[in-house]
mmCIF file with all atom_site columns, C-alpha atoms in Angstrom:
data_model
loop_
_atom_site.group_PDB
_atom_site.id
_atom_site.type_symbol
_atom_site.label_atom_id
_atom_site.label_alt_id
_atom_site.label_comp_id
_atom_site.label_asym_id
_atom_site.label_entity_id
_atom_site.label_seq_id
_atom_site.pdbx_PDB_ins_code
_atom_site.Cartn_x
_atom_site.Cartn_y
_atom_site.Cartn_z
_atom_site.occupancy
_atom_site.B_iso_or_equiv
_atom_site.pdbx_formal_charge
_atom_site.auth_seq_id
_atom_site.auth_comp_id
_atom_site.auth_asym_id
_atom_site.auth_atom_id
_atom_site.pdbx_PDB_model_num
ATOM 1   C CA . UNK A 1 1   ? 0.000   0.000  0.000   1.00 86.00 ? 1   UNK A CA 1
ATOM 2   C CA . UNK A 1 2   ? 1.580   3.557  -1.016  1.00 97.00 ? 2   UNK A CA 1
ATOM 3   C CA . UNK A 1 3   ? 1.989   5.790  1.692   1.00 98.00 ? 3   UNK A CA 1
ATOM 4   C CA . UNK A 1 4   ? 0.916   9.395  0.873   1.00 98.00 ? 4   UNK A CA 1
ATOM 5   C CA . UNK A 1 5   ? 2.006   12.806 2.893   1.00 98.00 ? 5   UNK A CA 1
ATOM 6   C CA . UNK A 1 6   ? -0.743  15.628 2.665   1.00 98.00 ? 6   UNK A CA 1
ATOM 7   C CA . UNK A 1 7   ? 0.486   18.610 3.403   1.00 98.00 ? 7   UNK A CA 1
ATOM 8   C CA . UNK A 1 8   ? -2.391  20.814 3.540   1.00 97.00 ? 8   UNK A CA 1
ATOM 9   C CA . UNK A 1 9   ? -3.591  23.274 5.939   1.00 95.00 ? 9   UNK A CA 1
ATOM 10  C CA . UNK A 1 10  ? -7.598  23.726 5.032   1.00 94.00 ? 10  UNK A CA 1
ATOM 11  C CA . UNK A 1 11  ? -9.727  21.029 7.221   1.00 94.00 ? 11  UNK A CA 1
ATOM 12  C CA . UNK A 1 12  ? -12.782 20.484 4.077   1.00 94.00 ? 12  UNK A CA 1
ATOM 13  C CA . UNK A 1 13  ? -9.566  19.842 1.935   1.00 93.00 ? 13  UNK A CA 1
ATOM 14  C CA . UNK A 1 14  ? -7.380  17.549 4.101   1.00 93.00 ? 14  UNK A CA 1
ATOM 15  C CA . UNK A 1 15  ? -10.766 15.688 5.462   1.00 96.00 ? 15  UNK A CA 1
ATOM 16  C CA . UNK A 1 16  ? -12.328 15.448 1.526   1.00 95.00 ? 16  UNK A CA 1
ATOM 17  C CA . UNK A 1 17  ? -9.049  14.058 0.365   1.00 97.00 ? 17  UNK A CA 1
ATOM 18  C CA . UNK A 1 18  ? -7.653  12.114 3.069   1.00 97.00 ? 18  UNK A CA 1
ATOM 19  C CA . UNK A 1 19  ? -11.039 10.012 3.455   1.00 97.00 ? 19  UNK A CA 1
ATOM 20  C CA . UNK A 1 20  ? -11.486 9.449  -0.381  1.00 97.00 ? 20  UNK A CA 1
ATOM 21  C CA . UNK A 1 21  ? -7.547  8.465  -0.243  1.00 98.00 ? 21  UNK A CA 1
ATOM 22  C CA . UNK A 1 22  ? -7.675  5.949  2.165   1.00 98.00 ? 22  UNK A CA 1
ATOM 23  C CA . UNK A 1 23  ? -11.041 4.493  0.051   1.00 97.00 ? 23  UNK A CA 1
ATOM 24  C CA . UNK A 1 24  ? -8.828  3.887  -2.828  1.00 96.00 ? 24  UNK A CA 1
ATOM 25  C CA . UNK A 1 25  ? -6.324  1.726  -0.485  1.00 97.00 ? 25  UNK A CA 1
ATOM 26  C CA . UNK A 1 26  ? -3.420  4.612  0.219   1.00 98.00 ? 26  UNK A CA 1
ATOM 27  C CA . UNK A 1 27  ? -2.073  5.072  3.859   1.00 98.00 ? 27  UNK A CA 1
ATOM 28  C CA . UNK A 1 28  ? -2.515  9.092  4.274   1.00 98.00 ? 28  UNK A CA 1
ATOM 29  C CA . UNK A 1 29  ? -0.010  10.604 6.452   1.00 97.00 ? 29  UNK A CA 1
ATOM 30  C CA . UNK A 1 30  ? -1.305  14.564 7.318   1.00 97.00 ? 30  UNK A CA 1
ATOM 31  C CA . UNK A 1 31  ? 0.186   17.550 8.179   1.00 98.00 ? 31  UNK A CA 1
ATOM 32  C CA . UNK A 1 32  ? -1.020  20.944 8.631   1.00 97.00 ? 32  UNK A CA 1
ATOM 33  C CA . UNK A 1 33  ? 1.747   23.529 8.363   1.00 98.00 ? 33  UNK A CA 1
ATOM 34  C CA . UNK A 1 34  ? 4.973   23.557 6.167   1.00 98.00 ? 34  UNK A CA 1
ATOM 35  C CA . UNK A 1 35  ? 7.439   22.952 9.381   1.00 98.00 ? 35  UNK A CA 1
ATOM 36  C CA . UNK A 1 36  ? 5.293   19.957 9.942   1.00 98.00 ? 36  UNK A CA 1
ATOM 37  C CA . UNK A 1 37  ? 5.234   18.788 6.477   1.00 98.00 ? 37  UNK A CA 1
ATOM 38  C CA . UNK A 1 38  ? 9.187   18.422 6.591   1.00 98.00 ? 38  UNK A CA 1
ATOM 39  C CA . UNK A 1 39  ? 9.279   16.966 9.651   1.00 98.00 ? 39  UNK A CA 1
ATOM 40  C CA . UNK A 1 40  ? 6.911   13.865 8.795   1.00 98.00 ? 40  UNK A CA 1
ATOM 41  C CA . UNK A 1 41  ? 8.141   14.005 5.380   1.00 98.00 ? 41  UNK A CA 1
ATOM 42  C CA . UNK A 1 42  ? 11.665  12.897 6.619   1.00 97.00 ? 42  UNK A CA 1
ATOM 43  C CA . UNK A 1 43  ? 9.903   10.826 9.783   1.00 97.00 ? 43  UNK A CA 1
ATOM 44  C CA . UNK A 1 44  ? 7.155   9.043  7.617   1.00 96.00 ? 44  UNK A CA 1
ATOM 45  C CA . UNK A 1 45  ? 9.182   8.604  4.310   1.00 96.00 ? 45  UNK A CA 1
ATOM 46  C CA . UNK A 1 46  ? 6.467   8.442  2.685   1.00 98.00 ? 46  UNK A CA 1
ATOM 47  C CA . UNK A 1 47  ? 6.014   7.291  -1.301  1.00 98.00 ? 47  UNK A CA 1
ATOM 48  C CA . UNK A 1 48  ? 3.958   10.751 -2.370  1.00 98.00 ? 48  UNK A CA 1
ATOM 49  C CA . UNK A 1 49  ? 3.711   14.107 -1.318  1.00 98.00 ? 49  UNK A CA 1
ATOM 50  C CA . UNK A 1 50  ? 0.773   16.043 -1.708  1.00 98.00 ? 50  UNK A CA 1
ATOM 51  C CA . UNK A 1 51  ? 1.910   20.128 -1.118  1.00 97.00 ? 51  UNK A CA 1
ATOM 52  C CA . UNK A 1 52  ? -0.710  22.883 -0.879  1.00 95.00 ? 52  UNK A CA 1
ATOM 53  C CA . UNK A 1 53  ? 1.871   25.837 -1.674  1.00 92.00 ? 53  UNK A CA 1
ATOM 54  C CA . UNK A 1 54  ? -0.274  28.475 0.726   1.00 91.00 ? 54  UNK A CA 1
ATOM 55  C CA . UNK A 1 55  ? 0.618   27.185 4.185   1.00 95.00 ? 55  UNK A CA 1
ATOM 56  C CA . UNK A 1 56  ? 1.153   28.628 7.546   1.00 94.00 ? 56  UNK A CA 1
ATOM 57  C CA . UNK A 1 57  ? 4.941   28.795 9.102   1.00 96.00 ? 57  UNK A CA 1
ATOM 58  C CA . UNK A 1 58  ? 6.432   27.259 6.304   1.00 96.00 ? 58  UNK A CA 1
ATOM 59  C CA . UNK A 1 59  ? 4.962   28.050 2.349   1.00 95.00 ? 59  UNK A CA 1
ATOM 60  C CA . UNK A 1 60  ? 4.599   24.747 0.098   1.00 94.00 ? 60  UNK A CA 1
ATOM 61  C CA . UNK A 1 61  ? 7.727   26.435 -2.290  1.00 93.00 ? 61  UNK A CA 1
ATOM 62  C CA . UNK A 1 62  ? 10.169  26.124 0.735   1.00 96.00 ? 62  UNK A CA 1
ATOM 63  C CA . UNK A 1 63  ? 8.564   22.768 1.830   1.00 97.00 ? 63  UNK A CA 1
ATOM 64  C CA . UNK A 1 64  ? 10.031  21.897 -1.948  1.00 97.00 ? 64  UNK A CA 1
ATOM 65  C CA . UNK A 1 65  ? 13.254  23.154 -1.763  1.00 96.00 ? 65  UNK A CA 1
ATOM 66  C CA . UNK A 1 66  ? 13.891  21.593 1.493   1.00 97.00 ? 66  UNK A CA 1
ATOM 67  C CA . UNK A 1 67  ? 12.358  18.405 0.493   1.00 98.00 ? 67  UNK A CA 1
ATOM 68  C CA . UNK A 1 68  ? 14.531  18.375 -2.465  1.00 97.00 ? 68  UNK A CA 1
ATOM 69  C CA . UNK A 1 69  ? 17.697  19.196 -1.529  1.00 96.00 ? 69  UNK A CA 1
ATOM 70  C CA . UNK A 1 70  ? 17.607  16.692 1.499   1.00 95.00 ? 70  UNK A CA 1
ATOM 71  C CA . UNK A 1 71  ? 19.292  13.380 0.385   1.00 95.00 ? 71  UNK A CA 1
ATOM 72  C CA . UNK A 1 72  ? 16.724  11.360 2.708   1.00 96.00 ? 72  UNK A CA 1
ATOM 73  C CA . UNK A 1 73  ? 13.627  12.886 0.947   1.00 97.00 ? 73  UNK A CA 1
ATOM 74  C CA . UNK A 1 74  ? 14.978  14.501 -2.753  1.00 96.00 ? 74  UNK A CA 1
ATOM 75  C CA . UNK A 1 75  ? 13.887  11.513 -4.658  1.00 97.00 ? 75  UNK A CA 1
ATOM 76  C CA . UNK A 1 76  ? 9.876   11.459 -3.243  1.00 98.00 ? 76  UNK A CA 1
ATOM 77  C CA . UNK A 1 77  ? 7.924   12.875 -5.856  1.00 98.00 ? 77  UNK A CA 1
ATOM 78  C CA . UNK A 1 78  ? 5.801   15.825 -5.077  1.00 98.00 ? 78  UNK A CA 1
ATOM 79  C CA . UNK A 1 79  ? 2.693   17.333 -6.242  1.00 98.00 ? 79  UNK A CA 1
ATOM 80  C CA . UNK A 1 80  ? 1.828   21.023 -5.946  1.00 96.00 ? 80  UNK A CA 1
ATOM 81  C CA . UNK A 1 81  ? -1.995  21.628 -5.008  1.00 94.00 ? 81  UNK A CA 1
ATOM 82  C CA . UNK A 1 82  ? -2.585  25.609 -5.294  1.00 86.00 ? 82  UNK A CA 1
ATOM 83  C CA . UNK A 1 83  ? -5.311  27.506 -5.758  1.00 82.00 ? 83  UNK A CA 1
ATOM 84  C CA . UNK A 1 84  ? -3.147  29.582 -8.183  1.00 65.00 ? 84  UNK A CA 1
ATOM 85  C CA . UNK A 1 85  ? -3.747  28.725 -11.109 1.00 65.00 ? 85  UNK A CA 1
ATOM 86  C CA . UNK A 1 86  ? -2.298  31.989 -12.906 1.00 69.00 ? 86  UNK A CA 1
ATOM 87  C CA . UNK A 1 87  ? 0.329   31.806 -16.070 1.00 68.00 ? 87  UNK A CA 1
ATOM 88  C CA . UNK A 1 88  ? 3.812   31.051 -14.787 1.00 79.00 ? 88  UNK A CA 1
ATOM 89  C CA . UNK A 1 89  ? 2.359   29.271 -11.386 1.00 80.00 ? 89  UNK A CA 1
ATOM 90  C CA . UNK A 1 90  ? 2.967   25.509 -12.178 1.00 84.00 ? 90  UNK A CA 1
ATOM 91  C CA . UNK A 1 91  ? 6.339   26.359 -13.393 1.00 88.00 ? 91  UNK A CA 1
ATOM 92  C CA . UNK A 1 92  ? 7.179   28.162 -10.130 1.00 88.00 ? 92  UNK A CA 1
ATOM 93  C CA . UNK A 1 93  ? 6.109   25.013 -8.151  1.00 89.00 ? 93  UNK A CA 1
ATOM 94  C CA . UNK A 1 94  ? 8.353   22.791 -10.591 1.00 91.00 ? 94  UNK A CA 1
ATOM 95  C CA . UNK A 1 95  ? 11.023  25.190 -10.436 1.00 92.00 ? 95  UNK A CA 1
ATOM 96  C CA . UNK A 1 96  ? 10.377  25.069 -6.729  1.00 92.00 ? 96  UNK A CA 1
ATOM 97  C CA . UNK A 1 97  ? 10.860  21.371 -6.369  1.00 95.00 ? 97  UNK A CA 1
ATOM 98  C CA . UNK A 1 98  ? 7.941   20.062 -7.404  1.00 96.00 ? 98  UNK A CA 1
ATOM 99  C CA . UNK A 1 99  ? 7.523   16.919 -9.838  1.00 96.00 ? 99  UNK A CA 1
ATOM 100 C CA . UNK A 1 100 ? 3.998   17.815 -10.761 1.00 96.00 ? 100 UNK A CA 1
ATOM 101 C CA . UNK A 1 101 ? 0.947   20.294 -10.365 1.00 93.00 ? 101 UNK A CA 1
ATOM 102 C CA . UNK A 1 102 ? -2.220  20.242 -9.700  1.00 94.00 ? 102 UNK A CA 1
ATOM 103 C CA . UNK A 1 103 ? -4.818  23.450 -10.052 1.00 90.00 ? 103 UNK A CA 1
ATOM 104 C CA . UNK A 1 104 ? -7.388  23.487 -6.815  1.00 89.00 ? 104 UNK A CA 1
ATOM 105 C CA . UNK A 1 105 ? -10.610 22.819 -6.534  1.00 90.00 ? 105 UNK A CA 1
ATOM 106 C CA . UNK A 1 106 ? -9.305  19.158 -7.081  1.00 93.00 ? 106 UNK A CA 1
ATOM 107 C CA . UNK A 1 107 ? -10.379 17.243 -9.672  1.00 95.00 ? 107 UNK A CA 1
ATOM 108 C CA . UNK A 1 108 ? -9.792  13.672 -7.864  1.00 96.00 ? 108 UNK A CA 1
ATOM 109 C CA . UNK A 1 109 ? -10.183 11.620 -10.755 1.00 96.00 ? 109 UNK A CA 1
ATOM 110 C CA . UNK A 1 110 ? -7.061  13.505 -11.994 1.00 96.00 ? 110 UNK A CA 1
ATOM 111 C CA . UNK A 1 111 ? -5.868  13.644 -9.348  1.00 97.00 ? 111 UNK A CA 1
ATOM 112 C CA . UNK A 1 112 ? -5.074  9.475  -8.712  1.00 97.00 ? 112 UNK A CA 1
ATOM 113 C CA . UNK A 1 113 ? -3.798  9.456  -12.204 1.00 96.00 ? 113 UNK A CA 1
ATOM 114 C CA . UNK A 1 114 ? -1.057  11.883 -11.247 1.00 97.00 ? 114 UNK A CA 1
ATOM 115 C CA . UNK A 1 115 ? -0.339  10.099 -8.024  1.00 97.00 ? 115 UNK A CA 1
ATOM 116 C CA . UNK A 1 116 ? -0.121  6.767  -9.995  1.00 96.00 ? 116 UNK A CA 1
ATOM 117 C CA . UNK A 1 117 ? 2.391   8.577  -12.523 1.00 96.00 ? 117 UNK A CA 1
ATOM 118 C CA . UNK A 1 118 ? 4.433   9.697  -9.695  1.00 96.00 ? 118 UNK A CA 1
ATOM 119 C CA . UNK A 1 119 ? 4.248   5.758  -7.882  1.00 96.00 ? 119 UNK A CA 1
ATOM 120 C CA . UNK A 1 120 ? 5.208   4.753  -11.486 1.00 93.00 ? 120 UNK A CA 1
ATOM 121 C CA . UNK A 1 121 ? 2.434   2.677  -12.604 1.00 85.00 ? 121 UNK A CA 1
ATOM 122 C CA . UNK A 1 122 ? 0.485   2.658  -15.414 1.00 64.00 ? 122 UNK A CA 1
ATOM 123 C CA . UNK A 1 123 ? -2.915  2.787  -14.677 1.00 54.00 ? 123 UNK A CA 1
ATOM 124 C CA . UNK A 1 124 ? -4.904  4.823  -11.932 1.00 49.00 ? 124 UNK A CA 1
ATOM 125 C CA . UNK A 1 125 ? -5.009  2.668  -8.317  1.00 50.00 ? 125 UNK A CA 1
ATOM 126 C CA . UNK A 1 126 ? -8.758  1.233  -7.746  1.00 49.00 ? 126 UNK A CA 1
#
């Protein structure tokens, strides 16, 4: 079962995803601040990171950097969730650190296709 880290501060979010997450088989891990996200991150080594880029203490973009350029935790693919969805914003999050994007409200059905790109398989988990 792949282990996912969700890194996001908004309860309707974290609650919405984390419960339709777990449905589909995945053990989520939360956190609900950027400090916290590194910490369980490098704790919880987990196999996907879900990053909301607008969080309290520590923002998603230094979440990436750190994540990244820690040899424990560079090579766990993570995927931006913003709310901004403005020219230029996916390629700060990638620039950032990020391996992917993806544009908020969340489109879950997309969503588990990007996850399952990131685990490297081929087809959406069920």
């Amino acid at each position: 079962m792949a282990k996912i880290l969700l890194v996001e501060d908004h309860e309707e979010i974290w609650d919405f995803l984390s419960r339709r997450l777990k449905r589909r088989g995945y053990e989520v891990i939360l956190a609900h601040d950027g400090e916290a996200g590194v910490r369980q991150a490098r704790s919880g080594q987990p196999d996907v990171i879900l990053l909301d880029m607008n969080l309290p203490v520590l923002d998603g973009w230094s979440v990436a950097r750190t994540l990244k350029s820690g040899t424990d935790t560079r090579a766990i693919p993570i995927i931006a969730l913003t709310a901004h969805a403005m020219s230029g914003d996916r390629d700060k999050a990638i620039q950032a650190g990020c391996d992917d994007y993806h544009p908020k409200p969340v489109d879950f059905s997309k969503l588990l296709s990007q996850i399952s790109t990131a685990l490297g398989e081929t087809a959406p988990a069920s």
